[in-house]
Each structure stands twice: as structure tokens, then as C-alpha cells.
XYZ file of C-alpha atoms in Angstrom:
763
model
C 33.875 -7.014 19.173
C 37.161 -6.093 17.558
C 38.674 -7.715 14.493
C 42.450 -7.890 14.072
C 43.616 -5.483 11.361
C 46.554 -5.991 9.000
C 49.771 -4.156 9.969
C 50.161 -0.630 8.670
C 53.200 1.296 7.502
C 55.074 3.084 10.285
C 54.381 6.810 9.844
C 57.331 9.028 8.978
C 58.387 11.163 11.956
C 59.573 14.762 11.558
C 62.628 15.658 13.648
C 62.193 18.579 15.982
C 65.116 20.606 17.468
C 65.419 20.085 21.208
C 68.993 21.238 22.077
C 68.499 25.003 21.778
C 66.362 26.907 24.262
C 63.663 28.881 22.417
C 63.508 32.467 23.632
C 60.484 34.746 23.550
C 62.107 36.492 20.563
C 62.374 33.229 18.662
C 58.746 32.479 19.358
C 57.647 35.909 18.204
C 59.736 35.650 15.066
C 58.197 32.262 14.230
C 54.717 33.659 14.834
C 55.434 36.631 12.526
C 56.730 34.287 9.816
C 53.620 32.110 10.118
C 51.353 35.133 9.813
C 53.257 36.299 6.698
C 52.636 32.921 5.106
C 48.972 33.114 6.092
C 48.608 36.573 4.516
C 50.263 35.412 1.300
C 47.978 32.377 1.120
C 44.900 34.503 1.770
C 45.879 36.976 -0.962
C 46.448 34.097 -3.342
C 42.947 32.792 -2.599
C 41.487 36.095 -3.764
C 42.984 35.566 -7.220
C 42.550 31.843 -7.515
C 39.068 30.283 -7.545
C 40.665 26.868 -7.343
C 42.626 27.871 -4.273
C 39.480 29.230 -2.716
C 37.846 25.835 -3.210
C 40.893 24.173 -1.660
C 40.728 26.491 1.323
C 37.065 25.633 1.988
C 38.085 22.534 3.903
C 35.420 20.450 2.141
C 35.742 16.720 1.515
C 33.626 16.596 -1.607
C 31.990 13.476 -2.950
C 31.282 14.747 -6.403
C 34.314 16.997 -6.928
C 37.067 16.816 -9.542
C 36.517 13.918 -11.905
C 39.601 12.399 -13.415
C 41.562 15.627 -13.794
C 44.000 15.595 -10.892
C 47.112 13.503 -10.840
C 47.398 13.761 -7.064
C 44.104 12.053 -6.321
C 40.797 12.160 -8.111
C 38.127 9.814 -9.408
C 38.063 6.657 -11.475
C 36.771 7.245 -14.998
C 34.905 4.097 -15.967
C 35.191 2.785 -19.495
C 31.831 1.130 -18.969
C 29.212 3.481 -20.423
C 26.524 1.828 -18.313
C 28.115 2.834 -15.030
C 27.895 6.454 -13.943
C 28.466 5.178 -10.417
C 32.013 3.996 -11.076
C 33.041 7.455 -12.257
C 32.411 8.714 -8.724
C 34.747 6.283 -6.952
C 37.778 8.133 -5.528
C 41.360 6.938 -6.103
C 44.413 8.096 -4.209
C 48.195 8.549 -4.325
C 49.032 6.910 -0.999
C 52.546 8.319 -0.690
C 51.489 11.913 -1.318
C 48.532 11.621 1.082
C 50.776 10.147 3.810
C 53.181 13.079 3.422
C 50.362 15.595 3.549
C 48.984 14.033 6.724
C 52.392 14.295 8.370
C 52.443 17.902 7.188
C 49.390 18.591 9.359
C 51.724 18.416 12.359
C 54.554 20.454 10.851
C 56.291 23.243 12.835
C 55.515 25.521 9.893
C 52.070 27.075 9.912
C 52.249 27.483 6.115
C 52.961 23.769 5.693
C 50.065 22.849 7.956
C 47.662 25.092 6.003
C 48.948 23.830 2.654
C 48.586 20.201 3.738
C 45.068 20.724 4.930
C 44.068 22.501 1.723
C 45.524 19.798 -0.506
C 43.864 17.037 1.506
C 40.581 18.896 1.121
C 41.139 19.171 -2.629
C 41.868 15.445 -2.908
C 38.566 14.809 -1.147
C 37.317 11.327 -0.293
C 40.333 9.750 -1.976
C 42.163 10.717 1.217
C 39.367 9.554 3.467
C 40.852 6.198 4.532
C 44.216 7.703 5.386
C 42.541 10.526 7.299
C 40.399 8.052 9.185
C 43.552 6.242 10.289
C 45.097 9.564 11.212
C 42.281 10.200 13.701
C 44.363 8.010 16.048
C 47.746 9.521 15.113
C 50.271 9.810 17.985
C 50.645 13.524 17.174
C 47.564 15.123 18.749
C 47.613 18.027 16.312
C 47.437 15.653 13.339
C 44.671 13.621 14.995
C 42.570 16.734 15.714
C 42.737 18.015 12.128
C 42.081 14.535 10.718
C 38.966 14.238 12.863
C 37.752 17.619 11.672
C 38.344 16.784 8.027
C 36.442 13.495 8.305
C 33.618 14.891 10.434
C 33.207 18.378 9.030
C 29.559 19.342 8.519
C 30.480 20.773 5.104
C 31.222 17.387 3.538
C 29.280 17.106 0.274
C 27.691 13.664 0.368
C 25.397 14.108 -2.630
C 26.552 14.142 -6.253
C 24.971 15.565 -9.379
C 23.630 12.216 -10.595
C 21.636 11.646 -7.383
C 17.876 12.107 -7.509
C 16.269 15.126 -5.875
C 15.028 13.001 -2.994
C 18.451 11.485 -2.366
C 20.056 14.936 -2.398
C 17.425 16.183 0.038
C 18.133 13.275 2.408
C 21.903 13.820 2.237
C 21.683 17.590 2.654
C 23.997 18.606 5.536
C 24.289 14.926 6.415
C 27.528 15.212 8.405
C 26.315 18.110 10.531
C 23.444 16.075 11.986
C 23.435 13.915 15.107
C 24.180 10.207 14.973
C 20.503 9.393 15.488
C 19.418 11.809 12.753
C 21.957 10.334 10.320
C 20.701 6.852 11.165
C 17.148 7.908 10.344
C 18.300 9.338 7.026
C 20.054 6.095 6.158
C 16.734 4.316 6.798
C 15.023 6.775 4.476
C 17.576 6.021 1.762
C 16.997 2.299 2.204
C 13.254 2.780 1.656
C 13.783 4.254 -1.825
C 13.936 2.121 -4.997
C 17.188 0.189 -5.125
C 18.681 1.672 -8.274
C 17.918 5.192 -7.048
C 19.508 4.968 -3.618
C 22.131 2.226 -3.995
C 25.158 4.428 -4.855
C 24.314 6.871 -2.052
C 24.048 4.075 0.506
C 27.348 2.660 -0.733
C 28.888 6.088 -0.261
C 27.698 6.299 3.316
C 28.735 2.729 4.137
C 32.223 3.416 2.772
C 32.965 6.917 4.048
C 30.804 7.536 7.137
C 33.377 8.115 9.933
C 31.078 6.819 12.684
C 31.707 3.056 12.457
C 28.301 2.059 13.864
C 26.569 4.112 11.147
C 28.818 2.641 8.470
C 27.742 -0.848 9.547
C 24.122 0.286 9.709
C 24.350 1.483 6.104
C 25.894 -1.862 5.105
C 22.979 -3.721 6.716
C 20.582 -1.359 4.937
C 22.180 -2.282 1.601
C 21.709 -5.975 2.355
C 18.087 -5.290 3.300
C 17.128 -3.395 0.149
C 16.211 -6.364 -2.092
C 14.324 -7.978 0.800
C 12.313 -4.808 1.300
C 11.299 -4.699 -2.345
C 10.370 -8.378 -2.435
C 6.950 -7.777 -0.901
C 4.946 -9.431 -3.685
C 4.997 -12.788 -1.938
C 2.112 -15.007 -0.954
C 2.283 -17.357 2.031
C 5.863 -16.377 2.697
C 7.119 -17.454 -0.733
C 8.542 -15.302 -3.542
C 6.202 -14.112 -6.267
C 6.089 -16.445 -9.293
C 7.321 -19.384 -7.206
C 6.164 -22.965 -7.452
C 4.779 -25.124 -4.652
C 8.286 -25.925 -3.412
C 9.104 -22.246 -3.003
C 11.635 -22.124 -5.842
C 11.253 -19.111 -8.082
C 10.626 -19.886 -11.734
C 13.427 -17.657 -12.960
C 16.292 -15.659 -11.516
C 14.790 -12.244 -12.159
C 11.601 -13.254 -10.320
C 13.683 -14.135 -7.277
C 15.319 -10.721 -7.286
C 11.978 -8.911 -7.741
C 12.703 -6.461 -10.535
C 16.521 -6.498 -10.389
C 17.699 -7.632 -13.793
C 20.980 -9.415 -14.353
C 22.367 -6.152 -15.757
C 21.370 -4.218 -12.624
C 22.905 -6.800 -10.337
C 26.107 -6.861 -12.389
C 26.352 -3.085 -12.096
C 25.777 -3.209 -8.342
C 28.335 -5.983 -7.834
C 30.989 -4.174 -9.866
C 30.411 -0.987 -7.892
C 30.722 -2.788 -4.548
C 33.920 -4.557 -5.629
C 35.586 -1.315 -6.690
C 34.482 0.817 -3.732
C 35.331 -1.684 -0.997
C 38.390 -3.286 -2.606
C 40.904 -1.702 -0.227
C 38.647 -1.393 2.826
C 39.499 -3.991 5.519
C 36.544 -3.291 7.845
C 34.225 -6.185 8.572
C 31.182 -4.376 7.159
C 33.057 -4.080 3.882
C 33.577 -7.845 3.931
C 29.786 -8.195 4.213
C 29.294 -6.087 1.098
C 32.005 -7.898 -0.848
C 30.165 -11.139 -0.161
C 26.919 -9.456 -1.148
C 28.582 -8.527 -4.455
C 29.409 -12.213 -5.005
C 25.753 -13.131 -4.460
C 24.536 -10.416 -6.804
C 26.721 -12.054 -9.436
C 25.722 -15.651 -8.706
C 22.073 -14.879 -7.990
C 22.070 -17.183 -4.941
C 22.596 -16.905 -1.197
C 25.871 -18.537 -0.065
C 25.423 -19.829 3.513
C 28.979 -21.144 3.870
C 30.577 -17.817 2.956
C 28.440 -16.009 5.532
C 29.214 -18.682 8.099
C 32.934 -18.066 7.562
C 32.420 -14.332 8.113
C 30.340 -14.859 11.250
C 32.884 -17.293 12.675
C 35.624 -14.759 11.956
C 33.696 -12.168 13.944
C 33.049 -14.589 16.800
C 36.735 -15.564 16.984
C 37.749 -11.947 17.568
C 34.848 -11.133 19.850
C 37.109 -10.879 22.918
C 40.084 -9.303 21.156
C 41.972 -6.873 23.358
C 41.106 -3.329 22.154
C 44.730 -2.304 22.645
C 45.782 -4.829 20.015
C 43.225 -3.774 17.448
C 42.951 -0.557 15.462
C 39.500 0.936 15.895
C 39.550 2.723 12.551
C 40.085 -0.481 10.573
C 37.488 -2.978 11.677
C 35.541 -1.451 14.519
C 33.314 -3.279 16.981
C 30.401 -5.448 15.851
C 27.768 -5.608 18.579
C 25.717 -8.649 19.466
C 22.559 -6.994 18.168
C 24.243 -6.201 14.840
C 25.370 -9.812 14.495
C 21.807 -10.959 15.239
C 20.326 -8.584 12.650
C 22.926 -9.679 10.090
C 22.164 -13.371 10.637
C 18.391 -12.904 10.623
C 18.521 -10.677 7.557
C 20.596 -13.225 5.660
C 18.143 -15.984 6.528
C 15.322 -13.790 5.189
C 17.285 -13.099 1.997
C 17.737 -16.840 1.511
C 13.981 -17.288 1.905
C 12.984 -14.684 -0.628
C 15.451 -16.194 -3.083
C 13.584 -19.492 -2.742
C 16.286 -21.215 -0.670
C 14.162 -22.208 2.316
C 16.341 -25.197 3.290
C 19.440 -23.016 3.314
C 17.599 -20.364 5.340
C 16.620 -22.874 8.019
C 20.010 -24.580 8.257
C 21.843 -21.227 8.301
C 19.718 -19.805 11.128
C 19.924 -23.054 13.123
C 23.704 -23.141 12.739
C 23.925 -19.650 14.225
C 21.037 -19.910 16.681
C 23.332 -18.720 19.476
C 23.467 -15.195 17.994
C 19.852 -14.580 19.056
C 20.080 -12.492 22.234
C 18.842 -14.206 25.384
C 15.908 -11.842 25.603
C 12.240 -12.740 25.346
C 11.379 -10.157 22.698
C 14.092 -11.132 20.214
C 13.508 -14.856 20.738
C 9.754 -14.434 20.285
C 10.136 -12.322 17.150
C 12.545 -14.816 15.590
C 10.357 -17.790 16.539
C 7.176 -16.261 15.085
C 9.044 -15.305 11.906
C 10.249 -18.893 11.573
C 6.705 -20.225 12.094
C 5.298 -17.835 9.472
C 7.825 -19.247 6.990
C 7.273 -22.859 8.097
C 10.823 -23.178 9.450
C 9.691 -25.148 12.485
C 13.116 -26.667 13.139
C 14.418 -23.169 13.882
C 11.949 -22.851 16.777
C 12.920 -26.293 18.062
C 16.589 -25.312 17.986
C 15.889 -22.018 19.760
C 13.885 -23.820 22.452
C 16.719 -26.291 23.012
C 19.294 -23.499 23.187
C 17.258 -21.302 25.568
C 15.146 -23.920 27.356
C 15.010 -22.229 30.759
C 13.959 -18.919 29.216
C 11.303 -20.591 27.056
C 9.747 -22.385 30.019
C 9.424 -19.154 32.003
C 7.841 -17.101 29.207
C 4.246 -17.592 27.941
C 4.950 -15.923 24.547
C 7.892 -18.281 23.950
C 5.982 -21.351 25.137
C 3.054 -20.486 22.888
C 5.452 -19.967 19.970
C 6.973 -23.380 20.641
C 3.481 -24.886 20.913
C 2.417 -23.291 17.635
C 5.471 -24.663 15.860
C 4.580 -28.143 17.123
C 0.937 -27.720 16.112
C 1.860 -26.564 12.582
C 4.265 -29.504 12.229
C 1.548 -32.080 13.075
C 2.427 -32.705 16.733
C -0.860 -31.656 18.390
C -0.487 -33.577 21.662
C 2.895 -32.073 22.498
C 1.603 -28.671 21.350
C -1.303 -28.882 23.822
C 1.114 -29.715 26.631
C 3.187 -26.607 25.887
C 0.040 -24.455 25.685
C -1.142 -25.762 29.077
C 2.262 -24.924 30.562
C 1.951 -21.380 29.218
C -1.589 -20.994 30.595
C -0.466 -21.985 34.101
C 2.337 -19.431 34.217
C 1.653 -16.066 35.860
C -1.188 -17.011 38.248
C -3.921 -14.401 38.656
C -5.059 -15.560 42.127
C -3.190 -16.788 45.187
C -3.237 -20.497 45.932
C -5.584 -21.727 48.674
C -2.929 -23.799 50.446
C -1.743 -22.268 53.713
C 1.938 -22.887 53.062
C 1.774 -21.562 49.459
C 3.588 -18.257 48.851
C 1.262 -15.280 48.554
C 1.782 -12.978 45.594
C 1.622 -9.202 45.962
C -1.563 -7.591 44.518
C 0.535 -5.552 42.096
C 2.162 -8.724 40.760
C -1.248 -10.361 40.399
C -2.487 -7.364 38.426
C 0.565 -7.534 36.164
C -0.139 -11.223 35.583
C -3.716 -10.403 34.599
C -2.469 -7.969 31.973
C 0.018 -10.549 30.703
C -2.798 -13.062 30.117
C -4.851 -10.446 28.256
C -1.877 -9.739 25.981
C -1.321 -13.458 25.399
C -4.964 -13.940 24.414
C -4.884 -11.015 21.985
C -1.644 -12.277 20.395
C -3.084 -15.768 20.023
C -6.162 -14.371 18.283
C -3.945 -12.459 15.846
C -2.239 -15.722 14.944
C -5.468 -17.680 14.509
C -4.987 -19.836 17.623
C -8.579 -19.407 18.740
C -8.863 -22.327 21.167
C -5.824 -21.261 23.184
C -6.974 -17.635 23.200
C -10.400 -18.670 24.481
C -8.713 -20.743 27.199
C -6.854 -17.623 28.331
C -10.032 -15.534 28.460
C -12.148 -18.217 30.148
C -9.467 -18.877 32.769
C -9.684 -15.211 33.819
C -13.496 -15.230 33.712
C -13.610 -18.371 35.872
C -10.943 -17.447 38.416
C -11.476 -13.705 38.900
C -14.515 -12.011 40.476
C -17.051 -10.470 38.120
C -16.230 -6.946 39.347
C -12.520 -7.349 38.554
C -11.580 -4.975 35.732
C -9.293 -7.506 34.021
C -12.065 -10.101 34.142
C -14.465 -7.559 32.617
C -11.984 -6.869 29.821
C -11.567 -10.610 29.253
C -15.356 -10.997 28.934
C -15.568 -8.085 26.507
C -12.734 -9.257 24.258
C -13.980 -12.845 24.324
C -17.480 -11.654 23.366
C -16.125 -9.635 20.427
C -14.170 -12.682 19.244
C -17.195 -14.977 19.523
C -19.246 -12.401 17.598
C -16.707 -12.586 14.749
C -17.158 -16.353 14.763
C -20.951 -15.823 14.457
C -21.766 -17.546 17.766
C -24.343 -15.076 19.146
C -25.756 -17.337 21.880
C -22.295 -17.666 23.467
C -21.805 -13.898 23.241
C -25.011 -13.359 25.204
C -23.909 -15.934 27.799
C -20.568 -14.148 28.311
C -21.865 -10.561 28.313
C -25.166 -10.838 30.155
C -23.688 -11.049 33.706
C -21.289 -8.176 33.025
C -23.935 -5.817 31.642
C -26.345 -6.600 34.470
C -23.647 -5.872 37.046
C -22.896 -2.523 35.397
C -26.528 -1.533 35.419
C -26.758 -2.268 39.148
C -23.343 -0.928 40.236
C -22.580 2.649 39.192
C -19.126 2.572 40.778
C -18.121 -0.508 38.800
C -19.523 0.953 35.559
C -17.478 4.134 36.044
C -14.309 2.132 36.749
C -14.928 0.054 33.627
C -15.477 3.127 31.465
C -12.291 4.691 32.877
C -10.369 1.953 31.031
C -11.556 3.185 27.613
C -14.537 0.833 27.453
C -17.979 2.196 26.653
C -21.013 0.843 28.489
C -23.394 1.909 25.704
C -21.390 0.037 23.069
C -21.326 -3.020 25.302
C -25.078 -2.880 25.911
C -25.593 -2.418 22.165
C -23.380 -5.432 21.406
C -25.399 -7.575 23.811
C -28.715 -6.554 22.215
C -27.265 -6.939 18.709
C -26.091 -10.509 19.331
C -29.316 -11.372 21.151
C -31.253 -10.111 18.111
C -29.150 -12.250 15.776
C -29.732 -15.261 18.002
C -33.489 -14.669 17.987
C -33.491 -14.213 14.204
C -31.689 -17.557 13.837
C -34.421 -19.080 16.006
C -37.072 -17.728 13.592
C -38.483 -15.138 16.004
C -38.500 -11.906 13.912
C -40.745 -9.983 16.303
C -38.426 -10.378 19.273
C -35.351 -10.037 17.033
C -36.532 -6.702 15.630
C -36.989 -5.249 19.116
C -33.483 -6.231 20.234
C -31.935 -4.984 16.998
C -33.722 -1.636 17.254
C -32.589 -1.283 20.871
C -29.024 -2.098 19.806
C -29.003 0.525 17.027
C -30.469 3.220 19.289
C -27.623 2.637 21.774
C -24.924 2.771 19.053
C -26.021 4.489 15.846
C -22.458 4.423 14.456
C -22.461 0.624 14.212
C -23.826 0.211 10.704
C -23.504 -3.572 10.942
C -26.631 -3.464 13.131
C -28.468 -1.582 10.383
C -27.323 -4.184 7.846
C -28.643 -6.964 10.094
C -31.964 -5.118 10.372
C -32.138 -4.863 6.556
C -31.536 -8.609 6.213
C -34.137 -9.561 8.817
C -36.975 -11.306 6.988
C -40.203 -9.762 8.319
C -42.971 -7.561 6.887
C -43.029 -4.688 4.375
C -43.455 -1.837 6.920
C -40.319 -3.068 8.690
C -38.407 -3.091 5.406
C -39.539 0.449 4.533
C -38.560 1.805 7.932
C -35.098 0.229 7.706
C -34.516 1.603 4.192
C -35.489 5.073 5.445
C -32.914 4.770 8.234
C -30.281 3.698 5.741
C -30.935 6.752 3.572
C -30.730 8.974 6.658
C -27.386 7.481 7.710
C -25.968 7.876 4.188
C -26.946 11.558 4.218
C -25.196 11.997 7.570
C -22.039 10.391 6.165
C -22.117 12.820 3.208
C -22.351 15.706 5.680
C -19.424 14.305 7.698
C -17.296 14.109 4.540
C -18.091 17.694 3.549
C -17.482 18.984 7.085
C -14.117 17.205 7.367
C -12.927 18.542 4.009
C -13.947 22.085 4.947
C -12.365 21.907 8.400
C -8.981 20.839 7.102
C -9.179 23.249 4.174
C -9.504 26.143 6.619
C -6.721 24.856 8.904
C -4.249 24.206 6.095
C -4.893 21.330 3.751
C -1.274 20.902 2.779
C 0.087 20.624 6.289
C 2.312 17.598 6.686
C 2.663 15.072 9.459
C 0.158 13.829 11.972
C -2.625 16.301 11.076
C -2.740 15.177 7.444
C -2.612 11.537 8.551
C -5.619 12.130 10.801
C -7.503 13.936 8.008
C -6.873 11.106 5.574
C -7.859 8.562 8.191
C -11.160 10.355 8.877
C -12.055 10.702 5.213
C -11.075 7.106 4.469
C -13.313 5.977 7.332
C -16.302 7.984 6.090
C -15.867 6.775 2.501
C -15.546 3.217 3.789
C -18.699 3.485 5.938
C -20.716 4.715 2.969
C -19.377 1.966 0.702
C -19.888 -0.814 3.273
C -23.473 0.180 4.065
C -24.556 0.515 0.425
C -22.785 -2.648 -0.787
C -24.481 -4.699 1.943
C -27.948 -3.204 1.442
C -29.078 -1.125 -1.530
C -28.195 2.097 -3.300
C -25.757 3.392 -5.913
C -23.263 0.511 -6.114
C -20.994 2.319 -8.584
C -20.720 5.343 -6.276
C -20.024 3.017 -3.359
C -17.223 1.350 -5.343
C -15.612 4.661 -6.262
C -15.729 5.821 -2.651
C -14.186 2.564 -1.508
C -11.342 2.966 -4.005
C -10.889 6.548 -2.805
C -10.603 5.318 0.797
C -7.779 2.996 -0.278
C -5.995 5.877 -1.993
C -6.043 7.738 1.327
C -5.084 4.678 3.367
C -3.242 2.191 1.120
C -2.958 -1.417 2.128
C -5.683 -1.511 4.822
C -7.232 -4.967 5.077
C -10.532 -3.544 6.386
C -10.840 -1.157 3.442
C -9.908 -3.914 0.991
C -12.629 -6.055 2.552
C -15.155 -3.292 1.829
C -13.869 -2.868 -1.716
C -14.280 -6.581 -2.356
C -17.871 -6.328 -1.160
C -18.489 -3.381 -3.508
C -17.229 -5.398 -6.491
C -19.465 -8.266 -5.388
C -22.520 -5.979 -5.149
C -21.736 -4.570 -8.604
C -21.574 -8.108 -10.050
C -17.814 -8.158 -10.771
C -16.967 -11.451 -9.052
C -13.364 -11.855 -10.355
C -12.457 -8.382 -9.052
C -14.229 -9.117 -5.765
C -12.268 -12.335 -5.268
C -8.883 -10.857 -6.111
C -9.469 -7.827 -3.894
C -10.639 -9.994 -1.008
C -7.601 -12.232 -1.395
C -5.416 -9.195 -0.814
C -7.298 -8.450 2.383
C -6.991 -12.032 3.618
C -3.299 -12.060 2.765
C -2.773 -9.047 5.053
C -4.861 -10.539 7.889
C -4.991 -14.286 7.257
C -6.663 -15.194 10.550
C -9.705 -12.897 10.417
C -12.943 -14.960 10.411
C -15.082 -12.246 8.703
C -12.541 -11.741 5.925
C -12.175 -15.466 5.332
C -15.963 -15.928 5.397
C -16.523 -13.230 2.794
C -13.817 -14.628 0.514
C -15.495 -18.045 0.661
C -18.819 -16.421 -0.271
C -17.284 -14.697 -3.319
C -15.479 -17.819 -4.518
C -18.569 -20.004 -4.080
C -20.681 -17.477 -5.994
C -18.235 -17.475 -8.917
C -18.057 -21.273 -9.015
C -21.863 -21.463 -9.004
C -21.994 -18.952 -11.867
C -19.321 -20.846 -13.830
C -20.104 -24.564 -13.560
C -17.310 -26.871 -14.583
C -14.579 -24.336 -13.854
C -12.101 -24.104 -10.983
C -10.693 -21.101 -9.150
C -7.425 -21.599 -11.052
C -9.352 -20.422 -14.125
C -10.394 -17.142 -12.511
C -9.830 -14.409 -15.120
C -7.188 -11.760 -14.567
C -8.498 -8.267 -13.823
C -6.780 -4.906 -13.455
C -7.724 -3.322 -10.133
C -7.516 0.478 -9.718
C -6.540 0.045 -6.068
C -3.571 1.810 -4.500
C -0.894 -0.619 -3.385
C 0.575 0.340 -0.025
C 4.263 -0.500 0.236
C 5.637 -1.855 3.506
C 7.435 1.452 4.109
C 4.272 3.507 3.446
C 2.309 1.410 5.884
C 5.071 1.700 8.488
C 5.326 5.475 8.045
C 1.574 5.845 8.363
C 1.552 3.705 11.516
C 4.283 5.807 13.082
C 2.530 9.108 12.287
C -0.548 7.769 14.028
C 1.479 6.592 17.011
C 1.228 2.881 16.215
C 4.285 0.674 16.718
C 4.935 -1.315 13.521
C 5.475 -5.062 13.802
C 8.963 -6.425 14.349
C 10.772 -8.567 11.817
C 14.145 -9.018 10.085
C 13.961 -5.418 8.796
C 12.813 -3.881 12.095
C 16.316 -2.510 12.755
C 15.725 0.011 9.945
C 12.786 1.534 11.855
C 14.485 2.014 15.212
């Protein structure tokens, strides 16, 4: 997309003699004169440090402040703003003459012009960017070099060490590498990285990166507003409206926002590019404290009007091309910003008004629909379905998203109809009718995998009935020896085990395990898909033991539980179930002895892991350190979980649980263990608040929800007459994992982070 730019001044043309034929002598004489000028300039550089700096060809960001009359930097009278003192100003007439001098017949003039433009620095950046498309090729080539030179100094003295490290040799890196560094800047605290991001958005010559930096600036407050519960800003009331303005902006005071707005206004005042218009509007919102949907609508409509503008009629340097994906990210990001500012109605109406910017692709539509559902913006999903009806009705993920939106908005009958439509898509067997088209085996196998993915996604979103329908459809329609059917049985059994329905687990698993024990070929094929027969056999015995214990048959239950633990000694949940089995004293003593043995083994694993990584380089960065931390966190967590659910040193278990969270911040499983440790130690308020964090991260996990209910019930029983609203505040020594830390850790371990309005920063 190209946006029409305002007319520019016609460049002054230098007359060149064309009537006299230039002889070889004339050419030689001109060359000798040019070399004489070059020698004189070089000698002058030896005696002039300033000239040497000029000759370096560097467009500096933090260069001469306020001293030069021919271009320099604004000196702000505002003592609060160091940023404004780094904004370049320019003498347009002098810069225009110097740019024309780049194409002069005189070598000395060309060198002088280049040196003076370098001395002026970024104050000449806009004019040089225009000159990249100058009709004189020589001028265009030099202008491109001056704006793209790897020696450009992007960092300034007031930048933090981390910002300077990110911007080190910024221009000399590839487009992809610069994009990654912009993402790194955006992950830093706002007031630390804001001026650097502004710098990149304003002066990055690659227009796509300039727009990317502008989007990153818009995303910064959203990224820091991660202290929300149930999709609403922290300190908000039941209607989602923040109690005060500073709460909405999550740590950005009115003074900070005023400083940011002033900086944006000054830096982008003369910049006509569309990304600069975004940031000017952002400055208005920093001042008002509210999202302005109409202003953004005007900008989006302006972009859409010029979407088909003829490139020949539009200057690339001025406004550039806004892609469809960028427009989608801009719209989605603005809707998210409206949400975190407590303007949920404006967020919904804004996204619905621009629903056509969502690309007609399943992934983007699904991501946007699930985001809308998570924030209870069900009308957005309805609008997307109406706009892309044919695509919705061919895609199970989109149909399930539409069904979920209907279910959450109290339309269960219509929701069930959509879910049934989704279930019938992608058949896994050919129809029996003779005239029915027969699907290729490869297509049938792909359909099987699609249903497995749908079931897993539905479980993640707490839609258990629809997920079970997906699994049971595969179990019913596919032969027992089919690998996809075996996977469906296994995943369904694990889900039913989480729901504490052991009899159903046995019913699902028993045929599969028996087939494996009779058919070696099938067992080997099953294990080739990363499934373990021993773990499956152990799960069957474990659930059968729990079922027998519920039926008050401890003798039979103990045998099945022992068999389960012998097949999978790493599953300490079996050992916990054995400890809780009400039987005789010898049984209790034998179980306690096993627990002590397992705890000793965990201690040995911890010591061995620490020693192994100490010998191989404890300070090594990257994937190896991530794996080390993951291993240690797992061992600490195992120790803490086993002790807190049985007996032992509860204080030691708590400290090890906290240590696991320091190594792996923000893990819901580790938080779940930590909550249990607080519960075992008798600190119910800390247990409840820790468990709430875990449930907030994984709201649809039955075990996490069950444990939270246990903690809350225990506190209410211990405090009759009180409500959970009266739960005392406690300070938890638990590491908080930021969204960026969790994403970085996922990427180091090879895990794809979830998509969302900020996903463009992680591409």
C-alpha cells in the first residue's frame, strides 16, 4: 500500500557544459586537480580532529549538541527531558545545497559535501532519505551509503548498557537481525528503551523496520500490563474500568506519559510517513490517557483509500507501503490497548468495524477469535464468522471457536450445532455407500491427526465434552490397532485420570494394553510414536488401584498400586496414592521406607546434575543452561511435591519449591507444588494466593482447580464467619516470570510460544 505524499521542492539542477568536446588532456587535467584537492583535504585532516570526525562518514545520533549553526540538536529548556536534547534539527536550505553538491563535477566539492552532511548527522537524515531516489545516480548512491552505513552511531551516552549493547553495530546487521534487536528493545522497561525505539522508528532507512519499531512502541504498555486477572486490568472493578488512570497505564505516571508524548510530537513533527502518524496519535492518547477509536479509524481508512495507489505516483521514501499483515497487527494491537485501558466496549466496536483487516487465513482468524473469547468480546467472533462464513464452515478450529463464543454467551443449543458440524468435518473413514467418493489413505491419516489436534486444543480451553467427543469418535470408528486410535485412547485416558474417573480410564485403556501384550509388532509401532508401553501399563494399574481403593478393597488396591509403581518408579503420584491408602501398619511402614529411598535418589540426582554442568561450564549461555535449569527445577519440584503430599521436612520442601520457581519462573506446575508446600506447612493464605497464580496461568486444569478449592475450603473452615474476600495479604518470595522471560525460555527449549496481539514481536 502506498500513501500519497505532499509535493516536494524541485531540486536545483547544476548546469554542465556540453558544447565543447573534452579531450584526453582535459580529462587528465581535471583528474590531477581533483587529486590535488584530495591531498589538501587529507593533509588538513591530519591537523584537525574535527575534520577527521567529519571525514569519518558517520551519521551520529549522539554527536554535537547545540553547538553548530548548520544543523545540530535541540536543547530542551525542560530539565526533566534528556530525550529532547537528542532530537536533531536542520537547516533545510544548506542541506539541500550539500546534497546537490554530492553530484558536483568537482571532486573537492563532492568530498566537502559528504563530510559536512556527515557532520550534520541525523539532522540531514530526512533529506538524505529523499535523495536515495535522486535523478542523479551519483547523488542517490552516496545518499544510500550515508543512510545505510554500518558506522552509524545509534546509541547515545544516556542509553543504558543493555540498550547500547542491543544497538551496537545496528546498521551493519541484516534486516532480520535488526528486527530481532527491535524486539529486544521492546521487551525492556518502557522508560529505559522508549527513546531508542523512537530513534529507530524515526531514522531506520528500511521502511518495514521503521514501521515495525512504531508497532513495538505501541505494544510496550500492553506488554507491561501483565498484572491482569480474567483479562481485565489490575485494580479494575467488576465492569473492567480501572480505578485510576495510573492503574490503567500500569506504572506509567502522568509525568512519564507527558514526557513520552512531548518526545513523540517533537521527533515526528515533520515526518509525513504513515507510521509517524500512528505515533503522533499515540502521543495524543498518552496525553489524554484514553484510547481514541475514531482517530485510529480515520488513519486506517486513509491507509485503505490509498491501498491501490499507483507506485509511480507515490514517493517511496515518504510514506512507504503498509502490508495487510501490518494493518492487521495494528488493528489487533489497538483493540488490545483499549482492553487494558478498561475500554472493552470500544475495543469490541473498533475490532468489529475493521473486521475485514483480518487476513482470510485460518490461523489468523482462529487466533483473533480465541483472543476475543478470552476477553468476552463474543460479538467480534460473530462478526468474523459472518465476514468469513465459507472459511469458518470448512475449518474445525474456526467452527469450534464460533461454538465456544456461543456457549460462553448463553446460546448452548446453537453452540452444540456448531460443535457437531466441526466433529463431522475431516472424516477418518470412507463412507460405506458405493457411490460415495473414496478418500486417499494419506488424506485419511491427515484427518486423524487433525482430530487429535482439535481434541487437545479443546482440552486446553476447558471444553471437555467436545474434546471427549473427538476422542471417542476416533475410538469408535477406527480399528483398535490404528495408531491414531491408540493415541486417542491414551490421551482420553490421561484426561479422565485428571478428572478422577478411574473406572472410565480402565475401560478405555484395558483393550489397548491387552492388544499390545499380545501383538509385539503393534507395541513396537506404538512405541515408535514416542509412547511408552511401560508407562501405559503403569497408568492402567494405577487407575485400577484407585478404583479398587474407592470400592473399599485395600488388599486388591495395594497389589495394583505396587505393580504400577514397579513399572514406573518416576511417577511419584503413585507413591503418594500408596501412602494415602488406608490399610495396616506394615503397609504404611513399607511405603514410608520407599518414600525415604526416593527422596535420597532425588538428592543424588540434584548433586549429579550440579556437578555435571559445573565441569562442562556452568556459565554457558543458551540452550545448555536452559536444560540445566529445567533439570534442577524438576528435581527440586519432585522433592517438594512428594514431601508436601506425604511426610518429611516441610520447610525444606518449601525452600526447594521456591528455588525451582527461581530457575523456572512462572510455571503453573511449579506454582501448584509451591501452594501445596505452603498448605503442608500450615500457611493457608500463602497457599491460596500461590495456587491462584497457578490457576490463572492454566485456568482449565482440573487438578489445579481441585487443589485451590481444597485450600480455600480449609481456610474457611479454620476461620468461621469469614469470606475469601477477607483473606489476609501475604508477601510471597516467589520469582515472577514476565511474559518475555517465559517466551524466551520457551524458545530456548524449542517450544513455540502462543500467538496473540503481540506475537508479531516474536517472529
